[in-house]
Every structure is written in C-alpha cells, then in structure tokens.
mmCIF file of C-alpha atoms in Angstrom:
data_model
loop_
_atom_site.group_PDB
_atom_site.id
_atom_site.type_symbol
_atom_site.label_atom_id
_atom_site.label_comp_id
_atom_site.label_asym_id
_atom_site.label_seq_id
_atom_site.Cartn_x
_atom_site.Cartn_y
_atom_site.Cartn_z
ATOM 1 C CA GLN D 23 10.398 15.230 6.919
ATOM 2 C CA VAL D 24 7.219 13.930 5.324
ATOM 3 C CA GLN D 25 4.870 12.405 7.894
ATOM 4 C CA LEU D 26 1.399 10.898 7.848
ATOM 5 C CA VAL D 27 -0.118 10.502 11.305
ATOM 6 C CA GLN D 28 -3.389 8.621 11.641
ATOM 7 C CA SER D 29 -6.074 8.730 14.307
ATOM 8 C CA GLY D 30 -6.313 6.123 17.039
ATOM 9 C CA PRO D 31 -7.991 2.703 17.198
ATOM 10 C CA GLU D 32 -11.757 2.431 16.889
ATOM 11 C CA VAL D 33 -14.326 -0.160 17.952
ATOM 12 C CA ARG D 34 -17.744 -0.181 16.300
ATOM 13 C CA LYS D 35 -20.789 -2.390 16.192
ATOM 14 C CA PRO D 36 -21.992 -3.886 12.905
ATOM 15 C CA GLY D 37 -24.019 -1.362 10.923
ATOM 16 C CA ALA D 38 -22.244 1.644 12.418
ATOM 17 C CA SER D 39 -19.864 4.086 10.713
ATOM 18 C CA VAL D 40 -16.255 5.059 11.352
ATOM 19 C CA LYS D 41 -14.129 7.982 10.175
ATOM 20 C CA VAL D 42 -10.334 7.699 10.165
ATOM 21 C CA SER D 43 -8.082 10.733 9.761
ATOM 22 C CA CYS D 44 -4.613 11.035 8.246
ATOM 23 C CA LYS D 45 -2.817 14.269 9.121
ATOM 24 C CA THR D 46 0.088 15.073 6.824
ATOM 25 C CA SER D 47 3.071 17.364 7.189
ATOM 26 C CA GLY D 48 6.412 18.151 5.578
ATOM 27 C CA TYR D 49 5.280 18.629 1.971
ATOM 28 C CA THR D 50 2.827 20.525 -0.233
ATOM 29 C CA PHE D 51 -0.399 18.666 0.503
ATOM 30 C CA THR D 52 -2.113 19.411 -2.803
ATOM 31 C CA SER D 53 0.782 18.063 -4.909
ATOM 32 C CA HIS D 54 0.358 14.374 -4.048
ATOM 33 C CA GLY D 55 -2.610 12.034 -4.160
ATOM 34 C CA ILE D 56 -3.480 9.894 -1.158
ATOM 35 C CA THR D 57 -4.507 6.264 -1.216
ATOM 36 C CA TRP D 58 -6.177 4.128 1.454
ATOM 37 C CA VAL D 59 -5.255 0.465 1.919
ATOM 38 C CA ARG D 60 -6.475 -1.973 4.553
ATOM 39 C CA GLN D 61 -5.068 -5.184 5.969
ATOM 40 C CA ALA D 62 -7.239 -7.722 7.762
ATOM 41 C CA PRO D 63 -5.562 -9.615 10.620
ATOM 42 C CA GLY D 64 -2.871 -11.910 9.247
ATOM 43 C CA GLN D 65 -3.815 -11.111 5.651
ATOM 44 C CA GLY D 66 -2.399 -9.177 2.707
ATOM 45 C CA LEU D 67 -2.953 -5.635 1.485
ATOM 46 C CA GLU D 68 -6.295 -4.565 -0.021
ATOM 47 C CA TRP D 69 -6.653 -1.313 -1.950
ATOM 48 C CA MET D 70 -9.704 0.761 -1.030
ATOM 49 C CA GLY D 71 -9.406 3.917 -3.075
ATOM 50 C CA TRP D 72 -7.542 7.088 -4.030
ATOM 51 C CA ILE D 73 -8.180 10.782 -3.660
ATOM 52 C CA SER D 74 -6.594 13.759 -5.339
ATOM 53 C CA ALA D 75 -5.535 16.253 -2.697
ATOM 54 C CA TYR D 76 -5.511 18.865 -5.482
ATOM 55 C CA ASN D 77 -9.167 18.764 -6.518
ATOM 56 C CA GLY D 78 -10.830 16.052 -4.416
ATOM 57 C CA ASP D 79 -11.368 13.577 -7.287
ATOM 58 C CA THR D 80 -11.945 10.091 -5.885
ATOM 59 C CA HIS D 81 -11.810 6.537 -7.189
ATOM 60 C CA TYR D 82 -12.940 3.582 -5.086
ATOM 61 C CA ALA D 83 -12.406 -0.145 -5.223
ATOM 62 C CA GLN D 84 -15.539 -1.982 -6.289
ATOM 63 C CA LYS D 85 -15.752 -3.787 -2.951
ATOM 64 C CA VAL D 86 -16.287 -0.594 -0.922
ATOM 65 C CA ARG D 87 -17.915 1.657 -3.512
ATOM 66 C CA GLY D 88 -21.078 3.114 -2.017
ATOM 67 C CA ARG D 89 -19.957 2.502 1.582
ATOM 68 C CA ALA D 90 -16.673 4.450 1.625
ATOM 69 C CA THR D 91 -16.139 8.188 1.300
ATOM 70 C CA MET D 92 -12.693 9.748 1.030
ATOM 71 C CA SER D 93 -12.202 13.467 1.582
ATOM 72 C CA THR D 94 -9.535 16.034 2.290
ATOM 73 C CA ASP D 95 -9.260 19.279 4.252
ATOM 74 C CA THR D 96 -6.636 21.494 2.650
ATOM 75 C CA SER D 97 -6.762 23.936 5.571
ATOM 76 C CA THR D 98 -5.357 21.263 7.899
ATOM 77 C CA ASN D 99 -3.577 19.064 5.317
ATOM 78 C CA THR D 100 -5.634 16.106 6.469
ATOM 79 C CA ALA D 101 -7.226 13.233 4.559
ATOM 80 C CA TYR D 102 -10.216 11.265 5.798
ATOM 81 C CA LEU D 103 -11.762 7.868 5.170
ATOM 82 C CA GLU D 104 -15.330 7.214 6.268
ATOM 83 C CA LEU D 105 -16.730 3.690 6.061
ATOM 84 C CA ARG D 106 -20.442 3.104 6.658
ATOM 85 C CA ARG D 107 -22.618 0.056 7.316
ATOM 86 C CA LEU D 108 -19.693 -1.718 8.913
ATOM 87 C CA ARG D 109 -19.497 -5.520 8.844
ATOM 88 C CA SER D 110 -17.307 -7.898 10.785
ATOM 89 C CA ASP D 111 -15.112 -8.427 7.728
ATOM 90 C CA ASP D 112 -14.238 -4.705 7.783
ATOM 91 C CA THR D 113 -12.098 -5.434 10.849
ATOM 92 C CA ALA D 114 -8.614 -4.439 9.705
ATOM 93 C CA ILE D 115 -5.752 -2.011 9.993
ATOM 94 C CA TYR D 116 -6.440 0.953 7.720
ATOM 95 C CA TYR D 117 -3.473 2.771 6.189
ATOM 96 C CA CYS D 118 -3.200 6.045 4.325
ATOM 97 C CA ALA D 119 -0.241 6.529 2.000
ATOM 98 C CA ARG D 120 1.029 9.391 -0.148
ATOM 99 C CA GLU D 121 2.027 9.188 -3.800
ATOM 100 C CA ALA D 122 5.817 9.049 -3.646
ATOM 101 C CA HIS D 123 6.143 11.564 -6.467
ATOM 102 C CA SER D 124 3.744 14.276 -7.565
ATOM 103 C CA GLY D 125 1.842 13.756 -10.784
ATOM 104 C CA GLY D 126 0.632 10.210 -10.230
ATOM 105 C CA SER D 127 3.553 8.011 -9.268
ATOM 106 C CA THR D 128 3.584 4.225 -9.269
ATOM 107 C CA GLY D 129 4.627 3.847 -5.664
ATOM 108 C CA PHE D 130 3.313 5.239 -2.399
ATOM 109 C CA ASP D 131 5.581 6.547 0.335
ATOM 110 C CA PRO D 132 5.414 7.219 3.167
ATOM 111 C CA TRP D 133 2.556 5.399 4.852
ATOM 112 C CA GLY D 134 0.714 6.316 7.993
ATOM 113 C CA GLN D 135 1.213 4.144 11.056
ATOM 114 C CA GLY D 136 -2.168 2.480 10.563
ATOM 115 C CA THR D 137 -5.483 2.622 12.419
ATOM 116 C CA LEU D 138 -7.043 -0.568 13.778
ATOM 117 C CA VAL D 139 -10.790 -0.657 13.259
ATOM 118 C CA THR D 140 -12.568 -3.490 15.055
ATOM 119 C CA VAL D 141 -16.160 -4.315 14.179
ATOM 120 C CA SER D 142 -17.778 -6.496 16.800
ATOM 121 C CA SER D 143 -21.163 -6.877 18.413
ATOM 122 C CA ASP V 24 -9.514 -7.577 -13.401
ATOM 123 C CA ILE V 25 -5.752 -7.802 -13.051
ATOM 124 C CA ILE V 26 -4.466 -10.542 -10.753
ATOM 125 C CA LEU V 27 -0.918 -10.549 -9.386
ATOM 126 C CA THR V 28 0.449 -13.903 -8.244
ATOM 127 C CA GLN V 29 3.547 -13.862 -6.082
ATOM 128 C CA SER V 30 5.831 -16.855 -5.703
ATOM 129 C CA PRO V 31 6.986 -18.526 -3.684
ATOM 130 C CA ALA V 32 4.653 -17.893 -0.769
ATOM 131 C CA THR V 33 7.562 -18.473 1.612
ATOM 132 C CA LEU V 34 11.283 -18.305 0.910
ATOM 133 C CA SER V 35 13.625 -19.802 3.508
ATOM 134 C CA LEU V 36 17.182 -18.552 3.114
ATOM 135 C CA SER V 37 20.277 -17.855 5.200
ATOM 136 C CA PRO V 38 21.783 -14.395 5.648
ATOM 137 C CA GLY V 39 24.174 -13.582 2.827
ATOM 138 C CA LYS V 40 22.205 -15.571 0.254
ATOM 139 C CA ARG V 41 20.502 -14.144 -2.816
ATOM 140 C CA ALA V 42 16.711 -13.867 -2.768
ATOM 141 C CA THR V 43 14.643 -13.834 -5.941
ATOM 142 C CA LEU V 44 10.944 -13.000 -5.572
ATOM 143 C CA SER V 45 8.526 -13.310 -8.457
ATOM 144 C CA CYS V 46 5.308 -11.480 -9.323
ATOM 145 C CA ARG V 47 3.313 -12.699 -12.309
ATOM 146 C CA ALA V 48 0.469 -10.673 -13.800
ATOM 147 C CA SER V 49 -2.656 -12.141 -15.389
ATOM 148 C CA GLN V 50 -2.125 -9.884 -18.408
ATOM 149 C CA SER V 51 0.719 -7.910 -19.934
ATOM 150 C CA LEU V 52 1.238 -4.663 -18.034
ATOM 151 C CA PRO V 53 3.289 -1.498 -18.444
ATOM 152 C CA ASN V 54 6.040 -0.892 -15.928
ATOM 153 C CA SER V 55 3.807 0.792 -13.332
ATOM 154 C CA PHE V 56 5.048 -1.728 -10.783
ATOM 155 C CA ALA V 57 6.177 -1.258 -7.210
ATOM 156 C CA TRP V 58 7.555 -3.476 -4.453
ATOM 157 C CA TYR V 59 7.091 -3.032 -0.701
ATOM 158 C CA GLN V 60 8.624 -4.563 2.404
ATOM 159 C CA GLN V 61 6.499 -5.048 5.513
ATOM 160 C CA LYS V 62 7.735 -6.081 8.932
ATOM 161 C CA PRO V 63 5.423 -7.195 11.768
ATOM 162 C CA GLY V 64 3.572 -4.302 13.372
ATOM 163 C CA GLN V 65 4.796 -1.804 10.767
ATOM 164 C CA PRO V 66 3.270 -0.251 7.648
ATOM 165 C CA PRO V 67 4.643 -1.226 4.236
ATOM 166 C CA ARG V 68 7.795 0.518 3.057
ATOM 167 C CA LEU V 69 8.321 1.372 -0.610
ATOM 168 C CA LEU V 70 11.411 -0.309 -2.079
ATOM 169 C CA ILE V 71 11.036 -0.109 -5.856
ATOM 170 C CA TYR V 72 8.826 1.946 -8.161
ATOM 171 C CA ASP V 73 8.383 1.957 -11.945
ATOM 172 C CA ALA V 74 9.542 -1.679 -11.870
ATOM 173 C CA SER V 75 13.260 -0.932 -11.428
ATOM 174 C CA SER V 76 13.834 2.410 -9.674
ATOM 175 C CA ARG V 77 14.938 2.290 -6.039
ATOM 176 C CA ALA V 78 13.031 4.513 -3.646
ATOM 177 C CA THR V 79 14.868 7.097 -1.558
ATOM 178 C CA GLY V 80 17.154 5.536 1.046
ATOM 179 C CA ILE V 81 16.779 1.952 -0.183
ATOM 180 C CA PRO V 82 20.073 0.011 -0.215
ATOM 181 C CA ALA V 83 21.577 -1.046 -3.526
ATOM 182 C CA ARG V 84 21.181 -4.746 -2.657
ATOM 183 C CA PHE V 85 17.506 -4.361 -3.593
ATOM 184 C CA SER V 86 16.777 -4.358 -7.324
ATOM 185 C CA GLY V 87 13.693 -4.717 -9.465
ATOM 186 C CA SER V 88 13.358 -5.966 -13.007
ATOM 187 C CA GLY V 89 10.868 -7.369 -15.467
ATOM 188 C CA SER V 90 8.284 -6.426 -18.039
ATOM 189 C CA GLY V 91 5.066 -7.676 -19.554
ATOM 190 C CA THR V 92 3.692 -10.314 -17.190
ATOM 191 C CA ASP V 93 6.791 -11.186 -15.139
ATOM 192 C CA PHE V 94 8.391 -8.909 -12.555
ATOM 193 C CA THR V 95 11.150 -9.754 -10.100
ATOM 194 C CA LEU V 96 12.534 -8.330 -6.878
ATOM 195 C CA THR V 97 16.093 -9.419 -6.115
ATOM 196 C CA ILE V 98 17.923 -9.009 -2.834
ATOM 197 C CA SER V 99 21.548 -9.650 -3.725
ATOM 198 C CA SER V 100 22.774 -10.631 -0.251
ATOM 199 C CA LEU V 101 20.298 -10.949 2.600
ATOM 200 C CA GLU V 102 20.917 -8.909 5.703
ATOM 201 C CA PRO V 103 19.243 -9.830 9.030
ATOM 202 C CA GLU V 104 16.865 -6.866 8.694
ATOM 203 C CA ASP V 105 15.613 -8.079 5.293
ATOM 204 C CA PHE V 106 13.569 -10.953 6.707
ATOM 205 C CA ALA V 107 10.031 -9.710 6.189
ATOM 206 C CA VAL V 108 7.011 -9.975 3.880
ATOM 207 C CA TYR V 109 7.276 -8.463 0.409
ATOM 208 C CA TYR V 110 4.371 -7.298 -1.749
ATOM 209 C CA CYS V 111 4.227 -6.359 -5.407
ATOM 210 C CA GLN V 112 1.775 -3.716 -6.562
ATOM 211 C CA TYR V 113 0.515 -2.497 -9.918
ATOM 212 C CA ARG V 114 -1.026 0.906 -10.469
ATOM 213 C CA THR V 115 -3.265 1.899 -13.360
ATOM 214 C CA LYS V 116 -2.581 5.538 -14.154
ATOM 215 C CA TRP V 117 -6.153 6.604 -14.833
ATOM 216 C CA PRO V 118 -8.494 6.035 -13.233
ATOM 217 C CA PRO V 119 -6.091 5.411 -10.374
ATOM 218 C CA ALA V 120 -6.339 1.899 -8.998
ATOM 219 C CA LEU V 121 -3.930 -0.393 -7.203
ATOM 220 C CA THR V 122 -3.645 -4.157 -7.267
ATOM 221 C CA PHE V 123 -1.502 -6.030 -4.749
ATOM 222 C CA GLY V 124 0.004 -9.468 -4.924
ATOM 223 C CA GLY V 125 -0.565 -11.881 -2.078
ATOM 224 C CA GLY V 126 2.915 -11.463 -0.623
ATOM 225 C CA THR V 127 6.099 -13.507 -0.197
ATOM 226 C CA LYS V 128 7.481 -14.129 3.272
ATOM 227 C CA VAL V 129 11.273 -14.248 3.410
ATOM 228 C CA GLU V 130 12.249 -16.177 6.526
ATOM 229 C CA ILE V 131 15.525 -17.187 8.102
ATOM 230 C CA LYS V 132 16.582 -20.726 7.285
#
C-alpha cells in the first residue's frame, strides 16, 4: 500500500535550520506531486508548498518563500523540506502528502504521520 | 488571495443526526475543492475531492456538493467515529497552491 513515512521530531534554536524527510513507497514516485503542510499547536492547516516528483518544479507559499527549500531524491523515493532561519512561530507539526491522483489532483492522500519541529531557545 | 470561511466553527450533534458543514469562498471558484477529516494526534484524511467525489474507502454517508462560492460537506447520519475536525481545501491547478479553511469541529452533543 502507499505509505509516506517522515523523519522524527526535531528541536532547534531560533536562527537554525531543519531538514525533514518523507520516504514514500507503494507507488511510482515520479507520477505524483508532493505537498508540505504544517499545523501549529492547536491551530489549523497551513500550506507551505508543492514539488513535482517528476521534474523537481517547486512552488512555495509567500510566507515561507526564501526560507524553505523542497527537494526530492528519485533514487530513494524520498521528498525533503528544509526550513532555514527558524523562528519560534515555525514550531509546528510538518506533514508531507501525495497528490491522490497523478496529473495534478485536487486532493492529497495519503499523508505522512507528521514531524514535530520545536523552535526554542 | 482566496479566503475560505468554514461555518459553524463547532457543530454539536448526537450520533445518528445529519451534519451539514459549510465552506464559503471569497470569490467564485471552479470545483477544485477537497474535504478532510482530522482526529486528534492523526494527520488529515482525504474524504472528498473535486467537490463531490468520494476518496477511496470513504463511506457513502459522506457527500460533497456546491459550486461557485458555496461548498458543503454532508454526513448523512453521524457515527461515533465521525466526531472530529473537518477542513475544506481549494487547489489552484497552476501554479499549484492550496488554501485551507479554518476548520469545523463536530462534537458529541
């Protein structure tokens, strides 16, 4: 079955960087785009960006543009999110999710289990 | 920017009742709409895509409808496992971008 398994929790100080991985299995990696969404404690869902697993094209939300970099490794079917110059308001659970259908579907399914990133001095 | 407003913020209902959740867009949108369910400590789960198509494995009691600026998720008869937070989401095709609503919590009355 299709699975997205994310790396473990991270703690960073303000100004540092973090890189979260999302290892996929059970489907043709290059056929589905990947999106990254975060959720601050007790809050709603915030879209961060999207990457094509086919050619590496990326599109970022305005809020994180310039601080976030999304990438993929087709040899290991893994997607990555790096976030730099971390601030306390970056503390959140970070999720990766796969386009439910190839070719740019509306919905995303499945989602990774989430990675808690805590930014604290 | 597109804004999605979900209402009500909280819906208190008994099992077996019908739940109607609303998502209103700040401008008229095509049907690139999805709905998700999220339970505590879990990632979101896709319920509906393209405004009215049920995702794989989703029970028939969940249905989506709407067009333009008003989209609705209906749960025809609430089961105990349906009490959760529900989010609507719009996707622009290109460049790809997602917008989420603020969520509706469906709680047991």
